[in-house]
CSV table of C-alpha atoms in Angstrom, one decimal:
chain,number,residue,atom,x,y,z
A,20,MET,CA,-65.1,-20.3,8.1
A,21,PRO,CA,-64.6,-20.0,11.9
A,22,LEU,CA,-68.2,-20.1,13.1
A,23,THR,CA,-69.5,-22.4,15.8
A,24,GLY,CA,-72.2,-24.9,14.9
A,25,LEU,CA,-74.8,-22.9,16.7
A,26,GLN,CA,-73.8,-19.7,14.9
A,27,ARG,CA,-74.0,-21.4,11.5
A,28,ASP,CA,-77.4,-22.7,12.3
A,29,LEU,CA,-78.7,-19.3,13.5
A,30,LEU,CA,-77.3,-17.5,10.5
A,31,ALA,CA,-78.9,-20.0,8.1
A,32,LEU,CA,-82.2,-19.7,9.8
A,33,LEU,CA,-82.3,-15.9,10.1
A,34,GLY,CA,-80.7,-15.4,6.7
A,35,ARG,CA,-83.8,-16.9,5.1
A,36,SER,CA,-86.2,-14.6,6.9
A,37,ARG,CA,-84.3,-11.3,6.7
A,38,GLY,CA,-85.1,-8.4,4.4
A,39,ARG,CA,-82.8,-5.4,3.7
A,40,ASP,CA,-83.5,-3.9,7.1
A,41,GLY,CA,-80.6,-5.6,8.9
A,42,TYR,CA,-77.2,-7.1,8.1
A,43,LEU,CA,-74.4,-9.0,9.7
A,44,ALA,CA,-71.4,-7.0,10.8
A,45,GLY,CA,-68.8,-7.0,13.6
A,46,GLY,CA,-66.3,-9.8,14.3
A,47,THR,CA,-68.4,-12.7,12.9
A,48,ALA,CA,-68.8,-11.0,9.5
A,49,LEU,CA,-65.1,-10.2,9.4
A,50,HIS,CA,-64.2,-13.8,10.1
A,51,PHE,CA,-66.3,-15.4,7.3
A,52,ALA,CA,-63.0,-15.5,5.4
A,53,PRO,CA,-61.3,-19.0,5.4
A,54,ALA,CA,-58.0,-17.4,6.5
A,55,SER,CA,-59.4,-15.7,9.6
A,56,ARG,CA,-57.9,-16.5,12.9
A,57,ARG,CA,-60.6,-16.5,15.6
A,58,PHE,CA,-64.1,-17.4,16.5
A,59,SER,CA,-66.4,-14.5,17.5
A,60,ALA,CA,-68.4,-14.9,20.7
A,61,ASP,CA,-71.5,-13.3,19.3
A,62,LEU,CA,-73.5,-12.3,16.2
A,63,ASP,CA,-74.0,-8.6,15.5
A,64,PHE,CA,-76.9,-7.5,13.3
A,65,PHE,CA,-76.8,-3.8,12.4
A,66,HIS,CA,-79.7,-1.7,11.3
A,67,ASP,CA,-80.0,1.7,9.6
A,68,SER,CA,-82.6,3.1,12.0
A,69,LEU,CA,-83.7,2.7,15.7
A,70,GLU,CA,-87.1,1.5,14.5
A,71,ALA,CA,-85.6,-1.3,12.4
A,72,VAL,CA,-83.8,-2.6,15.5
A,73,ALA,CA,-87.0,-3.3,17.4
A,74,THR,CA,-88.8,-4.6,14.3
A,75,SER,CA,-85.9,-6.9,13.4
A,76,PHE,CA,-85.7,-8.3,17.0
A,77,ALA,CA,-89.4,-9.0,17.1
A,78,ARG,CA,-89.4,-10.8,13.8
A,79,ASP,CA,-86.2,-12.8,14.6
A,80,SER,CA,-87.4,-13.7,18.0
A,81,GLU,CA,-90.6,-15.2,16.5
A,82,VAL,CA,-88.5,-17.2,14.0
A,83,LEU,CA,-86.0,-18.4,16.6
A,84,GLU,CA,-88.7,-19.4,19.1
A,85,GLY,CA,-90.7,-21.2,16.4
A,86,ALA,CA,-87.6,-23.2,15.6
A,87,GLY,CA,-87.2,-24.2,19.3
A,88,TYR,CA,-84.5,-21.8,20.4
A,89,ARG,CA,-84.7,-20.1,23.8
A,90,ILE,CA,-84.1,-16.3,24.0
A,91,ARG,CA,-83.0,-14.5,27.1
A,92,VAL,CA,-82.9,-10.7,26.8
A,93,LEU,CA,-79.8,-9.3,28.5
A,94,LEU,CA,-80.1,-5.7,27.5
A,95,SER,CA,-82.9,-3.7,25.9
A,96,GLN,CA,-82.7,0.0,25.1
A,97,PRO,CA,-83.4,2.2,22.0
A,98,GLY,CA,-80.9,1.1,19.3
A,99,LEU,CA,-79.5,-1.9,21.1
A,100,ILE,CA,-81.1,-5.2,22.1
A,101,ARG,CA,-78.7,-8.0,23.4
A,102,ALA,CA,-79.9,-11.5,24.0
A,103,LEU,CA,-78.5,-15.0,24.8
A,104,VAL,CA,-79.9,-17.5,22.3
A,105,GLU,CA,-79.7,-21.1,23.6
A,106,ALA,CA,-80.3,-24.6,22.2
A,107,GLY,CA,-79.7,-27.4,24.6
A,108,ASP,CA,-76.3,-26.8,26.2
A,109,ARG,CA,-75.2,-24.5,23.4
A,110,ALA,CA,-75.5,-20.7,23.6
A,111,THR,CA,-74.3,-17.6,21.8
A,112,ARG,CA,-74.9,-13.9,22.3
A,113,VAL,CA,-76.8,-12.0,19.6
A,114,ASP,CA,-77.0,-8.2,19.3
A,115,TRP,CA,-79.5,-6.2,17.3
A,116,ALA,CA,-78.0,-2.7,17.0
A,117,HIS,CA,-78.3,0.6,15.2
A,118,ASP,CA,-75.4,2.0,13.1
A,119,SER,CA,-75.1,4.7,10.5
A,120,ALA,CA,-76.2,3.8,7.0
A,121,TRP,CA,-73.1,5.6,5.7
A,122,ARG,CA,-70.6,3.2,4.2
A,123,PHE,CA,-68.2,2.8,1.3
A,124,MET,CA,-69.8,-0.2,-0.4
A,125,PRO,CA,-73.3,-1.7,-0.8
A,126,LEU,CA,-74.2,-4.6,1.4
A,127,VAL,CA,-73.3,-8.1,0.1
A,128,ARG,CA,-75.2,-11.4,0.3
A,129,ASN,CA,-73.3,-14.0,2.3
A,130,GLU,CA,-73.3,-17.8,1.8
A,131,THR,CA,-76.1,-18.3,4.3
A,132,GLY,CA,-78.4,-16.1,2.3
A,133,GLY,CA,-78.3,-13.0,4.6
A,134,LEU,CA,-76.8,-9.6,4.1
A,135,THR,CA,-73.3,-8.7,5.4
A,136,LEU,CA,-71.4,-5.5,5.5
A,137,HIS,CA,-68.7,-5.4,2.8
A,138,GLU,CA,-65.2,-6.4,3.9
A,139,VAL,CA,-63.7,-2.9,3.4
A,140,ASP,CA,-66.4,-1.4,5.6
A,141,LEU,CA,-65.8,-4.2,8.2
A,142,ALA,CA,-62.0,-3.4,8.2
A,143,ILE,CA,-62.6,0.4,8.5
A,144,ASN,CA,-65.1,-0.1,11.3
A,145,LYS,CA,-62.5,-2.3,13.1
A,146,ALA,CA,-59.9,0.5,13.0
A,147,LEU,CA,-62.5,2.8,14.7
A,148,THR,CA,-63.4,0.1,17.2
A,149,LEU,CA,-59.8,-0.5,18.2
A,150,ALA,CA,-59.3,3.3,18.6
A,151,GLY,CA,-62.2,3.4,20.9
A,152,ARG,CA,-61.4,0.3,23.1
A,153,ASP,CA,-58.3,-1.5,23.9
A,154,GLU,CA,-59.1,-5.2,23.6
A,155,VAL,CA,-56.9,-8.0,22.3
A,156,ARG,CA,-59.7,-9.5,20.1
A,157,ASP,CA,-59.8,-6.2,18.1
A,158,PHE,CA,-56.0,-6.3,17.7
A,159,VAL,CA,-56.2,-9.8,16.3
A,160,ASP,CA,-59.0,-8.6,14.0
A,161,ILE,CA,-57.1,-5.5,12.8
A,162,MET,CA,-54.0,-7.6,11.9
A,163,HIS,CA,-56.3,-10.0,9.9
A,164,ALA,CA,-57.8,-7.0,8.1
A,165,HIS,CA,-54.4,-5.4,7.5
A,166,GLU,CA,-53.0,-8.6,6.0
A,167,HIS,CA,-56.0,-9.7,3.9
A,168,ILE,CA,-58.3,-6.7,3.2
A,169,LEU,CA,-56.7,-3.2,3.4
A,170,PRO,CA,-53.4,-1.9,4.6
A,171,LEU,CA,-53.7,-0.1,7.9
A,172,GLY,CA,-52.9,3.3,6.3
A,173,SER,CA,-55.8,2.9,3.9
A,174,MET,CA,-58.1,2.0,6.8
A,175,VAL,CA,-57.1,5.1,8.8
A,176,TRP,CA,-57.3,7.3,5.7
A,177,ALA,CA,-60.8,6.2,4.9
A,178,ALA,CA,-62.2,5.9,8.5
A,179,VAL,CA,-62.2,9.7,9.1
A,180,ALA,CA,-65.1,9.9,6.6
A,181,LYS,CA,-67.2,7.7,8.8
A,182,ASP,CA,-66.1,9.5,12.1
A,183,PRO,CA,-65.4,13.1,11.3
A,184,GLY,CA,-64.3,13.6,14.9
A,185,PHE,CA,-60.9,12.2,13.8
A,186,THR,CA,-58.3,13.3,11.4
A,187,PRO,CA,-56.1,10.6,9.8
A,188,ALA,CA,-53.2,11.8,12.1
A,189,SER,CA,-55.3,11.8,15.3
A,190,LEU,CA,-56.8,8.4,14.6
A,191,LEU,CA,-53.3,7.0,13.9
A,192,GLU,CA,-52.0,8.4,17.2
A,193,GLN,CA,-54.9,6.7,19.0
A,194,LEU,CA,-54.0,3.4,17.4
A,195,LYS,CA,-50.4,3.8,18.3
A,196,ARG,CA,-51.4,3.3,21.9
A,197,ARG,CA,-52.7,-0.2,21.1
A,198,GLY,CA,-50.8,-3.5,20.7
A,199,ARG,CA,-49.5,-3.9,24.3
A,200,TYR,CA,-51.1,-7.2,25.1
A,201,ARG,CA,-49.9,-10.3,27.0
A,202,PRO,CA,-49.9,-14.0,25.9
A,203,GLU,CA,-52.5,-14.9,28.5
A,204,GLU,CA,-54.9,-12.4,27.0
A,205,VAL,CA,-54.5,-14.1,23.6
A,206,ALA,CA,-54.9,-17.5,25.2
A,207,ARG,CA,-58.4,-16.6,26.4
A,208,LEU,CA,-59.6,-16.1,22.8
A,209,ALA,CA,-61.2,-18.9,20.8
A,210,LEU,CA,-58.7,-19.0,18.0
A,211,ALA,CA,-59.1,-20.9,14.7
A,212,ALA,CA,-55.4,-20.7,14.1
A,213,PRO,CA,-52.3,-20.0,16.2
A,214,PHE,CA,-51.6,-16.3,16.8
A,215,ASP,CA,-47.9,-15.4,17.4
A,216,LEU,CA,-48.1,-12.3,19.6
A,217,ALA,CA,-44.4,-11.4,19.3
A,218,GLU,CA,-44.6,-11.6,15.5
A,219,ALA,CA,-47.8,-9.7,15.4
A,220,LYS,CA,-46.4,-6.8,17.5
A,221,THR,CA,-43.4,-6.5,15.1
A,222,ALA,CA,-45.9,-6.5,12.2
A,223,TRP,CA,-48.0,-3.9,14.0
A,224,ARG,CA,-45.1,-1.5,14.5
A,225,THR,CA,-44.3,-1.8,10.7
A,226,ALA,CA,-48.0,-1.2,9.8
A,227,LEU,CA,-48.1,1.9,12.0
A,228,SER,CA,-44.9,3.2,10.4
A,229,ASP,CA,-46.1,2.6,6.9
A,230,ALA,CA,-49.5,4.2,7.8
A,231,HIS,CA,-47.7,7.3,9.0
A,232,GLU,CA,-45.9,7.6,5.8
A,233,PHE,CA,-49.0,6.9,3.7
A,234,ILE,CA,-51.1,9.6,5.4
A,235,ARG,CA,-48.2,12.1,5.3
A,236,GLN,CA,-47.9,11.8,1.6
A,237,ARG,CA,-51.6,11.9,0.6
A,238,PRO,CA,-53.3,15.2,-0.3
A,239,HIS,CA,-55.6,16.6,2.3
A,240,GLU,CA,-58.6,16.9,-0.1
A,241,GLU,CA,-58.6,13.1,-0.6
A,242,ALA,CA,-58.9,12.3,3.2
A,243,GLY,CA,-61.8,10.0,3.8
A,244,CYS,CA,-61.6,8.0,0.6
A,245,LEU,CA,-60.5,4.7,-0.7
A,246,TYR,CA,-58.6,4.0,-3.9
A,247,TYR,CA,-60.0,1.4,-6.4
A,248,SER,CA,-58.1,-0.4,-9.1
A,249,PRO,CA,-60.4,-1.3,-12.0
A,250,ALA,CA,-57.7,-3.4,-13.6
A,251,ARG,CA,-57.3,-5.5,-10.5
A,252,ASP,CA,-60.9,-5.2,-9.3
A,253,ARG,CA,-59.9,-4.4,-5.8
A,254,PHE,CA,-59.0,-1.5,-3.5
A,255,ALA,CA,-55.4,-0.6,-3.3
A,256,ALA,CA,-53.0,1.9,-1.7
A,257,PRO,CA,-51.4,4.4,-4.1
A,258,SER,CA,-47.7,4.8,-4.2
A,259,PRO,CA,-46.2,8.2,-3.4
A,260,GLY,CA,-45.1,10.6,-6.1
A,261,LEU,CA,-47.9,9.8,-8.6
A,262,SER,CA,-51.5,10.8,-8.6
A,263,PRO,CA,-54.2,8.0,-8.3
A,264,ARG,CA,-55.1,8.6,-12.0
A,265,GLU,CA,-51.5,8.1,-13.1
A,266,GLN,CA,-51.5,4.7,-11.2
A,267,GLY,CA,-54.8,3.6,-12.8
A,268,LEU,CA,-56.7,4.2,-9.5
A,269,VAL,CA,-60.1,5.7,-9.0
A,270,VAL,CA,-60.8,7.8,-5.9
A,271,HIS,CA,-63.8,6.3,-4.1
A,272,PHE,CA,-65.9,8.1,-1.4
A,273,GLY,CA,-68.7,6.6,0.5
A,274,GLN,CA,-72.3,7.6,0.9
A,275,PRO,CA,-75.5,6.5,2.7
A,276,GLY,CA,-76.2,2.9,1.6
A,277,GLY,CA,-72.7,2.6,0.0
A,278,ILE,CA,-71.9,2.9,-3.7
A,279,LEU,CA,-70.0,0.8,-6.2
A,280,PRO,CA,-66.7,2.3,-7.4
A,281,ARG,CA,-66.8,4.5,-10.5
A,282,VAL,CA,-64.5,3.3,-13.3
A,283,ALA,CA,-64.9,6.3,-15.7
A,284,ASP,CA,-62.1,8.9,-16.0
A,285,ALA,CA,-64.1,11.6,-14.2
A,286,PRO,CA,-62.9,11.9,-10.6
A,287,CYS,CA,-65.3,10.9,-7.8
A,288,GLN,CA,-66.5,13.7,-5.5
A,289,PRO,CA,-66.9,13.3,-1.8
A,290,GLY,CA,-70.3,11.9,-0.7
A,291,PRO,CA,-72.3,13.6,2.0
A,292,PRO,CA,-71.0,13.3,5.6
A,293,PRO,CA,-72.4,10.5,7.7
A,294,PRO,CA,-75.5,11.5,9.8
């Protein structure tokens, strides 16, 4: 698990004190997996309301200061508090932020005892993040998600439910503008494993091409969903030419708070749009 020693200590401490009003998300949560490639420079705690951000920061600050950590607030505004947490010569940034409660899956409890956004929601969020900003760290993350969590096409197809300002085609077009990075940009990242940029760019082009074919062949009424395989107990990408039902897949839409996939024969209906 590519976390720094300080990040592990902070997560273990805060995980014991947190309720259900905040959860770990962002790059750190995505890189809990043993196969992940990079260290995240910060911890991101998301909350379902603006009020929960302030409440969570106040509680966590008290816990951290009681344990001997120093907290230096870098930014404070409604819905986002950013601070530098220090212990001796070690430091990491921590963000307390507001995000929509709309998600595909319920939160999961991580090994530190705290709550974490489910990996499919982390992957889908990363697709939206890369569409909105052109940073090499997000490119490294999206390649990890594509290889280990969901194919890029599935991420794009599902992401439009969280951000209705996109269609699958328009989101994919935005992502096609990414991937033009230089070796020195990768070299500045704190990597847990080597990242071959030339190989990644080739894989990215293939992923974009496959995603284009995937969204071209899916029916419009299913846009914004995932496809769950009860037999394999995982989300999967349906093959063209057959309906999800014919492939043993269940159509899965998100909702506020997330929802476990249905495994009955009745098709799932779209959940309410995100607020």
